[in-house]
mmCIF file of C-alpha atoms and ligand atoms in Angstrom:
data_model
loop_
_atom_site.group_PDB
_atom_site.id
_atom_site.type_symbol
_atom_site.label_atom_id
_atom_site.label_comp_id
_atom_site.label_asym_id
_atom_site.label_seq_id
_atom_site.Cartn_x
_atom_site.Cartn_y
_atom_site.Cartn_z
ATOM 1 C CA UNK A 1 0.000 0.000 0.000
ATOM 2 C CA UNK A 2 1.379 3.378 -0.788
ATOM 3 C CA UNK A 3 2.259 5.179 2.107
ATOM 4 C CA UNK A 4 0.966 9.054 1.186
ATOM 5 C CA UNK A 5 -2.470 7.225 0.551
ATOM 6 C CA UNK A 6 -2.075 5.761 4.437
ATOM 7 C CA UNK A 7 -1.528 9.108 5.881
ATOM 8 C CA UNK A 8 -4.572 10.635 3.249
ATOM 9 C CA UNK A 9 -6.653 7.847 5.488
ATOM 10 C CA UNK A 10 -5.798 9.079 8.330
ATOM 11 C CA UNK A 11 -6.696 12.420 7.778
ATOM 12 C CA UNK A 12 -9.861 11.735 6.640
ATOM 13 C CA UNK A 13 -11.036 9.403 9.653
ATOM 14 C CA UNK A 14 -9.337 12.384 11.767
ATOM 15 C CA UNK A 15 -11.608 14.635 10.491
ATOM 16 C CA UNK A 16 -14.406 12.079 10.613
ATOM 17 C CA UNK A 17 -13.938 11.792 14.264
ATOM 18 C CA UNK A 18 -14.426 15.980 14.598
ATOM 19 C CA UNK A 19 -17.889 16.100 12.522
ATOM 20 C CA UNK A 20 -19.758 13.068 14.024
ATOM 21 C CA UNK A 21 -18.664 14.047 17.998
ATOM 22 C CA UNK A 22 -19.911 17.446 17.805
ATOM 23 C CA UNK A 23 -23.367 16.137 17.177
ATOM 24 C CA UNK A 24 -23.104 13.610 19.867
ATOM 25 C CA UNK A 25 -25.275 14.237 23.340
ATOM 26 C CA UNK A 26 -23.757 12.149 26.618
ATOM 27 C CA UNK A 27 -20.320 11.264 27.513
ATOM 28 C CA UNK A 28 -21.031 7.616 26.761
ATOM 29 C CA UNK A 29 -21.729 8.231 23.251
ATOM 30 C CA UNK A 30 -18.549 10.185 22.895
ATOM 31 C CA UNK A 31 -16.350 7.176 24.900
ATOM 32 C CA UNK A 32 -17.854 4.483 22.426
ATOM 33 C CA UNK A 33 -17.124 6.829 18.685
ATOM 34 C CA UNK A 34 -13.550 7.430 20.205
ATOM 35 C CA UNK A 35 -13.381 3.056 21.196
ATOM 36 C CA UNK A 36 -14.566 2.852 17.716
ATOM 37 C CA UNK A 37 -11.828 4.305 16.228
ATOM 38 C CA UNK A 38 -9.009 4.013 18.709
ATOM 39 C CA UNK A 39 -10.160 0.789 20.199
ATOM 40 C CA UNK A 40 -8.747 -2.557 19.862
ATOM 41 C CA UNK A 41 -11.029 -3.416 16.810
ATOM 42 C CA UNK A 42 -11.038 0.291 15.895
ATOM 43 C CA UNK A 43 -10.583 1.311 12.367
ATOM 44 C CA UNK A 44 -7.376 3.391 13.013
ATOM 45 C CA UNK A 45 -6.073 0.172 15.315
ATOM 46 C CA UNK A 46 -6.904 -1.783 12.155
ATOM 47 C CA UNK A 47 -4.887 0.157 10.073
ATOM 48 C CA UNK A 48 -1.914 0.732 11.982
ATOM 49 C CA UNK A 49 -1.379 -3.248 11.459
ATOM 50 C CA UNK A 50 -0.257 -2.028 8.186
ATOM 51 C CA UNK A 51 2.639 -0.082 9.342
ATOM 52 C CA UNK A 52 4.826 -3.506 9.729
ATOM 53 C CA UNK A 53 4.851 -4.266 6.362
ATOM 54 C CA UNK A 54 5.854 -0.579 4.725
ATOM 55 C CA UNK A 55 8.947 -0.291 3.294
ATOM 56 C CA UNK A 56 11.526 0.971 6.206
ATOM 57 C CA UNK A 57 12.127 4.526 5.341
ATOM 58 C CA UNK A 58 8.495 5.159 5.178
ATOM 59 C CA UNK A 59 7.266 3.728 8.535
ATOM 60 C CA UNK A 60 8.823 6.557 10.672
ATOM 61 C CA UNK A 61 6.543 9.497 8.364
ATOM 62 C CA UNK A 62 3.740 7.090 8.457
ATOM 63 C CA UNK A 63 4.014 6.009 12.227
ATOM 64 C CA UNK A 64 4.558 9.962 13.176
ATOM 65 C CA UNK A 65 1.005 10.885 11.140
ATOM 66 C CA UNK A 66 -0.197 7.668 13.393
ATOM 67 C CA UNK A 67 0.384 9.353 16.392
ATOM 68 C CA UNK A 68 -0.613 12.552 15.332
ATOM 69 C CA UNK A 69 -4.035 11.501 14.069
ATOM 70 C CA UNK A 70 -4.670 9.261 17.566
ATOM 71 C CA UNK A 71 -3.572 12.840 19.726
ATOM 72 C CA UNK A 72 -6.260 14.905 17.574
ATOM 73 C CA UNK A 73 -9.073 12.216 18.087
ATOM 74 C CA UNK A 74 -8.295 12.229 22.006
ATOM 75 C CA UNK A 75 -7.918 15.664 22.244
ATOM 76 C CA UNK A 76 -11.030 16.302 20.328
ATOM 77 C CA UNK A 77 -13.126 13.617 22.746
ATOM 78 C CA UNK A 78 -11.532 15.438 25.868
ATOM 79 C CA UNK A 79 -12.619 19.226 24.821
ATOM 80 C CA UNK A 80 -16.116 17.532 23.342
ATOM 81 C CA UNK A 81 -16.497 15.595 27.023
ATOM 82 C CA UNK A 82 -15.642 19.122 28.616
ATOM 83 C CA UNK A 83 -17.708 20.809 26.664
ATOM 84 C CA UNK A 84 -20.983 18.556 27.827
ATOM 85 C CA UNK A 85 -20.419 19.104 31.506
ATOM 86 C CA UNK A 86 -20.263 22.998 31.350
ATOM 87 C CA UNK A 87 -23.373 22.947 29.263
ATOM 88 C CA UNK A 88 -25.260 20.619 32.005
ATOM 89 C CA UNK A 89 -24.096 22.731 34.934
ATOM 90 C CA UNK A 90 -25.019 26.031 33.252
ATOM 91 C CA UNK A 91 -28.527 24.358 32.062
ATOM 92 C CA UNK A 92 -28.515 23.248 35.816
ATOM 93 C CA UNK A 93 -27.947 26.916 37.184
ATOM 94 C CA UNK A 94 -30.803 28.409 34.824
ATOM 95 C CA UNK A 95 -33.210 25.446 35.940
ATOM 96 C CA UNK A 96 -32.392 26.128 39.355
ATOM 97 C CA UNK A 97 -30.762 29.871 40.368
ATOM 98 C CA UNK A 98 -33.822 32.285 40.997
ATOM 99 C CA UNK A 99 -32.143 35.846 40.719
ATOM 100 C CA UNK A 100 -35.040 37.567 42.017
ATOM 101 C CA UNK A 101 -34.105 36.161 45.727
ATOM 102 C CA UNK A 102 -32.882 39.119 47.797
ATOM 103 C CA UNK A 103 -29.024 38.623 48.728
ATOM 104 C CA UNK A 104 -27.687 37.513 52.066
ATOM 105 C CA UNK A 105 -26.183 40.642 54.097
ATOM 106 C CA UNK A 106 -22.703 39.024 55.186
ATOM 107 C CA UNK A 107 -22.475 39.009 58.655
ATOM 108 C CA UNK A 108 -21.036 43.009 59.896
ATOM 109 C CA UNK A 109 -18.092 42.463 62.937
ATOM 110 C CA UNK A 110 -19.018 45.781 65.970
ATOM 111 C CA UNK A 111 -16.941 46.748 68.528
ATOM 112 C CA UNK A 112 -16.630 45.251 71.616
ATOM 113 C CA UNK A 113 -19.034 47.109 74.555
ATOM 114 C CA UNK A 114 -15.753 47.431 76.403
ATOM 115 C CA UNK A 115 -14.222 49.216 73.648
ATOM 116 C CA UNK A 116 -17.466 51.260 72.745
ATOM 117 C CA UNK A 117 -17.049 52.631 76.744
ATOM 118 C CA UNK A 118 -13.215 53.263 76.652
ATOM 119 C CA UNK A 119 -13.475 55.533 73.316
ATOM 120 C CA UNK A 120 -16.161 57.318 74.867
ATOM 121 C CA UNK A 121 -14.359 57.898 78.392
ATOM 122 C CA UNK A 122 -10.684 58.358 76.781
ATOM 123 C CA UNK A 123 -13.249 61.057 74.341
ATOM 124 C CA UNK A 124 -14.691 62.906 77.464
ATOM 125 C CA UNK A 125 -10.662 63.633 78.439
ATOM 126 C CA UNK A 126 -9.342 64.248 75.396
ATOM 127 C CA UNK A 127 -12.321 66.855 74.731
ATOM 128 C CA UNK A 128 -11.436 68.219 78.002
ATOM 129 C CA UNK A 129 -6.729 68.541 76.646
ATOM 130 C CA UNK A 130 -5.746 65.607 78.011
ATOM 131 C CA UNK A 131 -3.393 63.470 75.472
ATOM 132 C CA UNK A 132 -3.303 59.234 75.201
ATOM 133 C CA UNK A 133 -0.579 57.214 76.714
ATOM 134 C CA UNK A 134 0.226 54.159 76.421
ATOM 135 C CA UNK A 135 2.492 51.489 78.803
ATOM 136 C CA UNK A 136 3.402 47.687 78.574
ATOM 137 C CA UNK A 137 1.006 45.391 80.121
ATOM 138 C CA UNK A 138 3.932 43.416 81.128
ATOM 139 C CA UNK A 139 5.716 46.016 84.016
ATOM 140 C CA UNK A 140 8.734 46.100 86.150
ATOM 141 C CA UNK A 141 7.851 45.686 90.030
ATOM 142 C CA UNK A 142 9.815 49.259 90.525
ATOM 143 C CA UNK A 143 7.005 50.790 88.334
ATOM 144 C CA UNK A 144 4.076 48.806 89.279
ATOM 145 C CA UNK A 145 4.977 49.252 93.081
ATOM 146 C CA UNK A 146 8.564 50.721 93.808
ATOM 147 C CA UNK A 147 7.853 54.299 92.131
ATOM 148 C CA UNK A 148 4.231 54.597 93.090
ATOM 149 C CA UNK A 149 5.135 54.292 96.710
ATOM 150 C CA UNK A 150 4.410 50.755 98.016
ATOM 151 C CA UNK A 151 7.188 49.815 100.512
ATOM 152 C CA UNK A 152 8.753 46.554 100.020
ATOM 153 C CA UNK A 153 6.993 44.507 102.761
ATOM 154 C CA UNK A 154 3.669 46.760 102.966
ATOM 155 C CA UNK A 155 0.717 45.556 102.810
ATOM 156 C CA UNK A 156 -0.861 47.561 100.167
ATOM 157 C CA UNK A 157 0.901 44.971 98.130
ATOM 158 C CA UNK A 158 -1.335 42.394 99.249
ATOM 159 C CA UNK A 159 -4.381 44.959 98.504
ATOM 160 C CA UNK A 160 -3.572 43.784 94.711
ATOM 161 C CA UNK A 161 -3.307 40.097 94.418
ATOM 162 C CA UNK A 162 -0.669 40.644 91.889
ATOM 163 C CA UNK A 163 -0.416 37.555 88.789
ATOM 164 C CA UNK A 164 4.045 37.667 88.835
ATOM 165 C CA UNK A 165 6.174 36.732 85.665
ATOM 166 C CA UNK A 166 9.791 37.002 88.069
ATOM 167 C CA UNK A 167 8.638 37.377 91.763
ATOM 168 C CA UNK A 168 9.889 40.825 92.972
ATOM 169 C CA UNK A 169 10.922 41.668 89.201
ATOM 170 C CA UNK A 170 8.445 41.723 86.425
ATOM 171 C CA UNK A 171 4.728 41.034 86.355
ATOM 172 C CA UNK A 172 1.292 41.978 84.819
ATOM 173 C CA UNK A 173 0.409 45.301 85.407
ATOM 174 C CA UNK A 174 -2.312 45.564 88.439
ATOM 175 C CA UNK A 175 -3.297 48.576 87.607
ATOM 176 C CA UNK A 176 -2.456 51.496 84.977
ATOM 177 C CA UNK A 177 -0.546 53.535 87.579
ATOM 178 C CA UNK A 178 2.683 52.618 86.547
ATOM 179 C CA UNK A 179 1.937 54.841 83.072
ATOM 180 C CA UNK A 180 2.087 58.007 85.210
ATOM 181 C CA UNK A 181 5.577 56.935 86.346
ATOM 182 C CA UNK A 182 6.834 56.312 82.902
ATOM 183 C CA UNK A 183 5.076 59.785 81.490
ATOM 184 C CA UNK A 184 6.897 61.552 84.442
ATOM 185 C CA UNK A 185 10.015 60.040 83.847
ATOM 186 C CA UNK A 186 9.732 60.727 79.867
ATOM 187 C CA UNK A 187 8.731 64.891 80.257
ATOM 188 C CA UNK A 188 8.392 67.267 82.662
ATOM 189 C CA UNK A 189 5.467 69.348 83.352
ATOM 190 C CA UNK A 190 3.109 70.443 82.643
ATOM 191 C CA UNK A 191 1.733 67.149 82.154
ATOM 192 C CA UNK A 192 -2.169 65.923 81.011
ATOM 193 C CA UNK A 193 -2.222 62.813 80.029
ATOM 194 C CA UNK A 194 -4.917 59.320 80.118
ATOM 195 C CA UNK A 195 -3.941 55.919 79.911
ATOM 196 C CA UNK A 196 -6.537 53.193 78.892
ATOM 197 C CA UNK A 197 -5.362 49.632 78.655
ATOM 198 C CA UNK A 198 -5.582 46.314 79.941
ATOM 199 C CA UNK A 199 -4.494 45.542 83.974
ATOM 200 C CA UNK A 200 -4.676 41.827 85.451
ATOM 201 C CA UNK A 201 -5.255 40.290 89.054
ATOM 202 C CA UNK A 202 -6.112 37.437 90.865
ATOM 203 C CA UNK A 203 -9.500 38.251 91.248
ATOM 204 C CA UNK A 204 -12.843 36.639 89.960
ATOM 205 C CA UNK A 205 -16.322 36.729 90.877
ATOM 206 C CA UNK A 206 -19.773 38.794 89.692
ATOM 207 C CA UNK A 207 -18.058 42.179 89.791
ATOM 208 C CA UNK A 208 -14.424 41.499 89.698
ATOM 209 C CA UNK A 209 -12.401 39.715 86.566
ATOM 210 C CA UNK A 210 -8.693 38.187 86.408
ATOM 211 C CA UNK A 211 -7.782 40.741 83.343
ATOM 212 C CA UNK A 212 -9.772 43.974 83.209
ATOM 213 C CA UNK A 213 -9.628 47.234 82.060
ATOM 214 C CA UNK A 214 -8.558 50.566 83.747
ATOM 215 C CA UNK A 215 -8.433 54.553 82.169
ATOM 216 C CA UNK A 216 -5.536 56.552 84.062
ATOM 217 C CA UNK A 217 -5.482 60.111 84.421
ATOM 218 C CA UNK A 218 -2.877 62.205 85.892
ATOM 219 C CA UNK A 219 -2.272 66.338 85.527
ATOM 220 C CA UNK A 220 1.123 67.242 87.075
ATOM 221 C CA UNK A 221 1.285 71.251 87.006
ATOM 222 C CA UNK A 222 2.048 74.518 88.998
ATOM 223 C CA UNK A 223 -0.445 75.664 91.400
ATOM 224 C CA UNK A 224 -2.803 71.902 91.221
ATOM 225 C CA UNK A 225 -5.196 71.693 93.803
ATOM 226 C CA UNK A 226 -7.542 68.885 94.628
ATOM 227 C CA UNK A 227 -10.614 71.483 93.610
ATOM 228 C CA UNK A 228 -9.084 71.269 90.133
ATOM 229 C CA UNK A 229 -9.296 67.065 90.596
ATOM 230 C CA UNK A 230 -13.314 67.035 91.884
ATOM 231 C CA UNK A 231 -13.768 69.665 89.205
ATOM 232 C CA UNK A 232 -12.904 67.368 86.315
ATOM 233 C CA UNK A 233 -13.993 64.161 87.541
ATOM 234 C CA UNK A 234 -17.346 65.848 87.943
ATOM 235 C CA UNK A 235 -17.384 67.060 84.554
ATOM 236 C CA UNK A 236 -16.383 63.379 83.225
ATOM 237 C CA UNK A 237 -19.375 61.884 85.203
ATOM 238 C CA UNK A 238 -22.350 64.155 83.964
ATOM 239 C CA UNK A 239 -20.705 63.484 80.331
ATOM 240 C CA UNK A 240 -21.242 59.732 80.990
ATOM 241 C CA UNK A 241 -23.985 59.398 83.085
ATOM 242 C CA UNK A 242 -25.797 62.265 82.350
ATOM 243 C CA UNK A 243 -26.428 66.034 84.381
ATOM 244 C CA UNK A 244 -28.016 65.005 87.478
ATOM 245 C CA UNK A 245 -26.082 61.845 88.240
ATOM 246 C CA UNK A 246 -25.021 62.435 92.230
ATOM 247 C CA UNK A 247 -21.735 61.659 93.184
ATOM 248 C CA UNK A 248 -19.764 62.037 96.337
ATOM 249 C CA UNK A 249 -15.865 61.803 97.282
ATOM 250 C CA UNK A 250 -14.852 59.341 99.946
ATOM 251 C CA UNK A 251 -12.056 59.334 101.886
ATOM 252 C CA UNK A 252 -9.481 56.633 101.160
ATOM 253 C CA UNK A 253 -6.160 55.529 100.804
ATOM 254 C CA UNK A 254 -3.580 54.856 97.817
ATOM 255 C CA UNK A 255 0.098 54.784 98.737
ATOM 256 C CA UNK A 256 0.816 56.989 95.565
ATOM 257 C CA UNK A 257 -1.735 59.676 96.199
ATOM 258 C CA UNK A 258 -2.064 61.831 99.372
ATOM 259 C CA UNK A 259 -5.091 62.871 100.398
ATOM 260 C CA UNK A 260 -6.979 60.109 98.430
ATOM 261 C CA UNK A 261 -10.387 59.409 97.289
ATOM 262 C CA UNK A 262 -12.882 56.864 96.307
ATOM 263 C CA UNK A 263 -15.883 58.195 94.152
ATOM 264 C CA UNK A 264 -19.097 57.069 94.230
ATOM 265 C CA UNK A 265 -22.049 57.975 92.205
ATOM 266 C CA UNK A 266 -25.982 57.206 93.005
ATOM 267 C CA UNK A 267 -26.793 53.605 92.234
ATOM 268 C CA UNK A 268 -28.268 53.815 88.669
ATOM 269 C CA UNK A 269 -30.762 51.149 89.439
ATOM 270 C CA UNK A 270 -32.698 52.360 92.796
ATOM 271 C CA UNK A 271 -31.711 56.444 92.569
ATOM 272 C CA UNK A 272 -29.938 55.538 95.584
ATOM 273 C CA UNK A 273 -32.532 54.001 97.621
ATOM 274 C CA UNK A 274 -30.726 51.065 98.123
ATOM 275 C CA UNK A 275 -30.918 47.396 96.321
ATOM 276 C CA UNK A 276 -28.760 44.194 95.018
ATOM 277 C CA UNK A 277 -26.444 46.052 92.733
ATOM 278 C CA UNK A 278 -25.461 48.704 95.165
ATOM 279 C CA UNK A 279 -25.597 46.104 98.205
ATOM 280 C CA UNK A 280 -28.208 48.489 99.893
ATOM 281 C CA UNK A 281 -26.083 51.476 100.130
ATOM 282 C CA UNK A 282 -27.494 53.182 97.585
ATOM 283 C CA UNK A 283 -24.046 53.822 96.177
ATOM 284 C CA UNK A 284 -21.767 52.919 93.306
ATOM 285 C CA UNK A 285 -17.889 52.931 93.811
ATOM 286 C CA UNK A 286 -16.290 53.871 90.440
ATOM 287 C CA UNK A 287 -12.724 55.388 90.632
ATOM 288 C CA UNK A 288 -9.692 55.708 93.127
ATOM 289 C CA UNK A 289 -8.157 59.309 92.736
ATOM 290 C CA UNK A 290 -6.244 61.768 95.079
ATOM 291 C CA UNK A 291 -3.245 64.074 95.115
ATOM 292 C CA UNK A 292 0.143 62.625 93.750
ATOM 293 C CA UNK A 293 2.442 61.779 96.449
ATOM 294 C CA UNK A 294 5.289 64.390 96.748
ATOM 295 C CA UNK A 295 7.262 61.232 97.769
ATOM 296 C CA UNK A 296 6.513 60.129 93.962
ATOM 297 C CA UNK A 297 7.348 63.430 92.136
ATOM 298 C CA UNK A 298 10.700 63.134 94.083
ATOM 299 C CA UNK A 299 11.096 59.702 92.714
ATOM 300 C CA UNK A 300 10.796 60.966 89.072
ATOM 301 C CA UNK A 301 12.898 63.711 89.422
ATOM 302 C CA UNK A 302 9.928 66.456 89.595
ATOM 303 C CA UNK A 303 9.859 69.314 92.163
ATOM 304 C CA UNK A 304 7.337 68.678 94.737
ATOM 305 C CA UNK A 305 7.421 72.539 96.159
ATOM 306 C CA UNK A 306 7.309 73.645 93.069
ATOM 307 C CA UNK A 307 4.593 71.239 91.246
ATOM 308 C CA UNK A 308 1.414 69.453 92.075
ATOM 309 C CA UNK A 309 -0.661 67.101 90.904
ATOM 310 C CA UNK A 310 -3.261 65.150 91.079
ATOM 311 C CA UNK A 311 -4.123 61.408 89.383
ATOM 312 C CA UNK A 312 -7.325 59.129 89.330
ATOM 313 C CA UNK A 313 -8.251 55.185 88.059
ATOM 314 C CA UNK A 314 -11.681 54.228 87.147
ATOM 315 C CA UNK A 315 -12.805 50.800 86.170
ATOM 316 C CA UNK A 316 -13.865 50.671 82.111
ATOM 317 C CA UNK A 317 -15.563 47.032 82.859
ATOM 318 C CA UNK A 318 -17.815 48.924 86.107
ATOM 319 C CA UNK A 319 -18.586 51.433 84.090
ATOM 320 C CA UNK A 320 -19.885 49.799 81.213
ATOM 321 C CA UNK A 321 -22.203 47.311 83.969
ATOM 322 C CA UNK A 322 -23.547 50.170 84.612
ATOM 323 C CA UNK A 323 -24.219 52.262 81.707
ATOM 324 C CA UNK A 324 -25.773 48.815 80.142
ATOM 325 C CA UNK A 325 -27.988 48.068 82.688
ATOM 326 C CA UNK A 326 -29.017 44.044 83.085
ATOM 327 C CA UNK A 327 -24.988 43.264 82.396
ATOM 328 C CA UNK A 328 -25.009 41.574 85.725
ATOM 329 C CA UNK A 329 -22.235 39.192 85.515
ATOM 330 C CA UNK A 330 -18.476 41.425 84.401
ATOM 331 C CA UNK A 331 -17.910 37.562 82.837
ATOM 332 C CA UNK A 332 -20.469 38.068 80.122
ATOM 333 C CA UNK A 333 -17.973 40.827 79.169
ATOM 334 C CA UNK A 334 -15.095 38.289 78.625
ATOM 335 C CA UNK A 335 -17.027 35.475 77.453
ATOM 336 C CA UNK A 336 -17.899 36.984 73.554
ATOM 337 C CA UNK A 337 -20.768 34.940 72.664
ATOM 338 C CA UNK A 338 -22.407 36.509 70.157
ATOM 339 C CA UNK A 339 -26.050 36.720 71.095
ATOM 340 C CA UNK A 340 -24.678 39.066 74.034
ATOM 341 C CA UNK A 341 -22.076 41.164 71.579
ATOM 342 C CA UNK A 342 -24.852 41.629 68.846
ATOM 343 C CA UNK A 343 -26.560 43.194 71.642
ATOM 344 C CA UNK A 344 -24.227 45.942 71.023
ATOM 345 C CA UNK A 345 -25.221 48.155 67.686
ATOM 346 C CA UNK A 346 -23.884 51.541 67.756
HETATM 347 C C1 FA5 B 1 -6.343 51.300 91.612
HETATM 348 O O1 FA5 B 1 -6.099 50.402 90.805
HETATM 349 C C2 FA5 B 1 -5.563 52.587 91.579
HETATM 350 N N1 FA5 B 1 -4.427 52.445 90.705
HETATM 351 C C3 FA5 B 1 -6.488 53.705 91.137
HETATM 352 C C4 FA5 B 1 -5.906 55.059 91.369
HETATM 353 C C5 FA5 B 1 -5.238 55.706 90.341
HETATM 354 C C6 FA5 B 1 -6.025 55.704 92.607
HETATM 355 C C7 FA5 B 1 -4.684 56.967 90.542
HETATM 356 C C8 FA5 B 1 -5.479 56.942 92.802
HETATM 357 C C9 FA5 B 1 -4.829 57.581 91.763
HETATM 358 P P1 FA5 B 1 -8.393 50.101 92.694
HETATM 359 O O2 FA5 B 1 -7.683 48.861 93.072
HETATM 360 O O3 FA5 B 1 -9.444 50.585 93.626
HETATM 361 O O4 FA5 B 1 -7.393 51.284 92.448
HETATM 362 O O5 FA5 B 1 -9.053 49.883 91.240
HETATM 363 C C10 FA5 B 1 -9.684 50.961 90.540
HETATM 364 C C11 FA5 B 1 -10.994 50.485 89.886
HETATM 365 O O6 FA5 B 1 -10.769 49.309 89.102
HETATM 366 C C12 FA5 B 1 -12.039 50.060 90.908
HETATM 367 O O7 FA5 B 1 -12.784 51.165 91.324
HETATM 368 C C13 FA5 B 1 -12.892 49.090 90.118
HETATM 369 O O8 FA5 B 1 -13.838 49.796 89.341
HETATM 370 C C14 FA5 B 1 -11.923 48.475 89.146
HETATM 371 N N2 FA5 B 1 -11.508 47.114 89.517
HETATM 372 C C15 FA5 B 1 -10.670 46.725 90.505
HETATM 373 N N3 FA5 B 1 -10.516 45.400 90.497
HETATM 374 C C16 FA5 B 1 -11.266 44.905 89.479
HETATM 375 C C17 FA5 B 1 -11.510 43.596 88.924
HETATM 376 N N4 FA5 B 1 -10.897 42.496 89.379
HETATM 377 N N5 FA5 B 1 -12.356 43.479 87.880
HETATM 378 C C18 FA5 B 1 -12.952 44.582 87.354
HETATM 379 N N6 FA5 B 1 -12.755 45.844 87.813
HETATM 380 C C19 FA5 B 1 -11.916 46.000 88.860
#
């Protein structure tokens, strides 16, 4: 048989293949055209049992247009096989997408309560000159203690059941204090500054919760007077608990601060009449404040006959309990299920 009339055949059944698969409908139908040439008893199989008795120097041309005509038929079945199943699935979609639905909203992330109530306290000061500052939550003991005051063996460091990293070296901050000793150390006065962040103790029940949050304030100036201290903690409260929210100062004691004292304002929930959530006093305590030690401006290098100053800590967690009434539990705050956060919408 002459070879060019071999690789003429194969051309042809080539391009037999491409017109009878396009009109074919299921993958099955494809499968058995493409056995029926390619098979074992296919008619390009058939053929190729020619090859063996072509002259030598022909086989190699005629077994190359072989192969070629076997790649186009497979290639051709693949793409035709392809092409089926990305008809069906966009038939499927039309049968079955209705694009008159409405869309789903994806689910919007909110802040946290706790942050919603430190933005809004750290606002009040700001509004009022004070600048942000910021300290590590993990602190040396000589800032969390040392420069604020506490004697080695005193007490008051029992007061704060204090969570250690290197007993009598580092820790986690028990309160935000030790930001006023870092801002004194960094500047000189005048100084305004508040200090949100995170404080931890060993401490956990209803009202009180192993990692909390505190807001520091502390103006360091000429001529300070504890007047100046009521005045803007007064201020603060009528910004976030409205006008005619009473509050009284009570005398206390902080090792940094001298005179010191707690503040109170009129439980929110019985007008101060007494009930559960103010333990029948009829009273909320809210912040620790007082006048900075002079024994603490000496520490950081400020003139105590010269400067003044006075400093306060308020609870972020207390304060939001009470602003959202029916938070009765500060571990609702920490636990970030959903249903409560959601609650949340500003
Ligand atoms: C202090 O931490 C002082 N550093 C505050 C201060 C600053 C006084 C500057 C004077 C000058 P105290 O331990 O009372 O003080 O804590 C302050 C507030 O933190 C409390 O009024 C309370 O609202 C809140 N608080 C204390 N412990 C917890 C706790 N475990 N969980 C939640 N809130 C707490």
């Amino acid at each position: 048989m002459d070879p060019q009339e071999i690789i003429n055949d194969l051309q042809h059944l080539a391009d037999r293949f491409d017109d009878s698969v396009s009109a074919l409908a299921t993958e099955q139908q494809i499968r058995d055209l493409q056995a029926s040439f390619l098979g074992k008893k296919g008619e390009i199989t058939i053929l190729q049992k020619l090859l063996g008795k072509l002259p030598g120097e022909s086989r190699k041309e005629v077994g190359q247009a072989f192969n070629q005509a076997k790649q186009r038929i497979t290639t051709a079945a693949g793409d035709a096989i392809d092409g089926l199943v990305n008809r069906e699935a966009s038939e499927y979609l039309d049968r079955h997408t209705d694009l008159t639905l409405p869309g789903r909203a994806p689910r919007m992330g909110r802040m946290h309560p706790i942050t919603l109530v430190m933005y809004d306290i750290v606002d009040v000061f700001v509004s009022m000159g004070f600048d942000v500052a910021l300290g590590p939550e993990i602190e040396t003991d000589l800032y969390n203690f040392g420069k604020l005051n506490f004697p080695d063996d005193h007490p008051a460091r029992d007061m704060q059941d204090t969570l250690f990293i290197k007993e009598g070296k580092t820790l986690l901050r028990t309160h935000t204090s030790p930001v006023q000793i870092r801002t004194m150390l960094e500047k000189p006065p005048p100084i305004q500054i508040v200090a949100p962040g995170a404080v931890y103790r060993r401490d956990d029940d209803p009202t009180h919760s192993p990692m909390f949050f505190q807001v520091e304030g502390l103006l360091v100036d000429e001529g300070v007077t504890f007047a100046h201290l009521k005045g803007v903690l007064e201020a603060f409260l009528a910004r976030i608990f409205g006008r005619d929210v009473r509050s009284r100062f009570r005398p206390s004691f902080f090792p940094f601060t001298e005179p010191s004292a707690e503040v109170d304002i009129e439980c929110i929930s019985c007008k101060g009449a007494g009930c559960n959530l103010c333990s029948g006093t009829g009273w909320l305590e809210i912040l620790g404040s007082g006048m900075v030690d002079p024994h603490v401006l000496e520490g950081v290098g400020i003139d105590p006959e010269r400067y003044t100053g006075f400093a306060f800590g308020l609870g972020v967690d207390r304060i939001a309990m009470l602003r959202y009434e029916g938070i009765s539990s500060i571990r609702l705050l920490y636990e970030n299920d959903p249903r409560f956060l959601e609650a949340f919408r500003r």
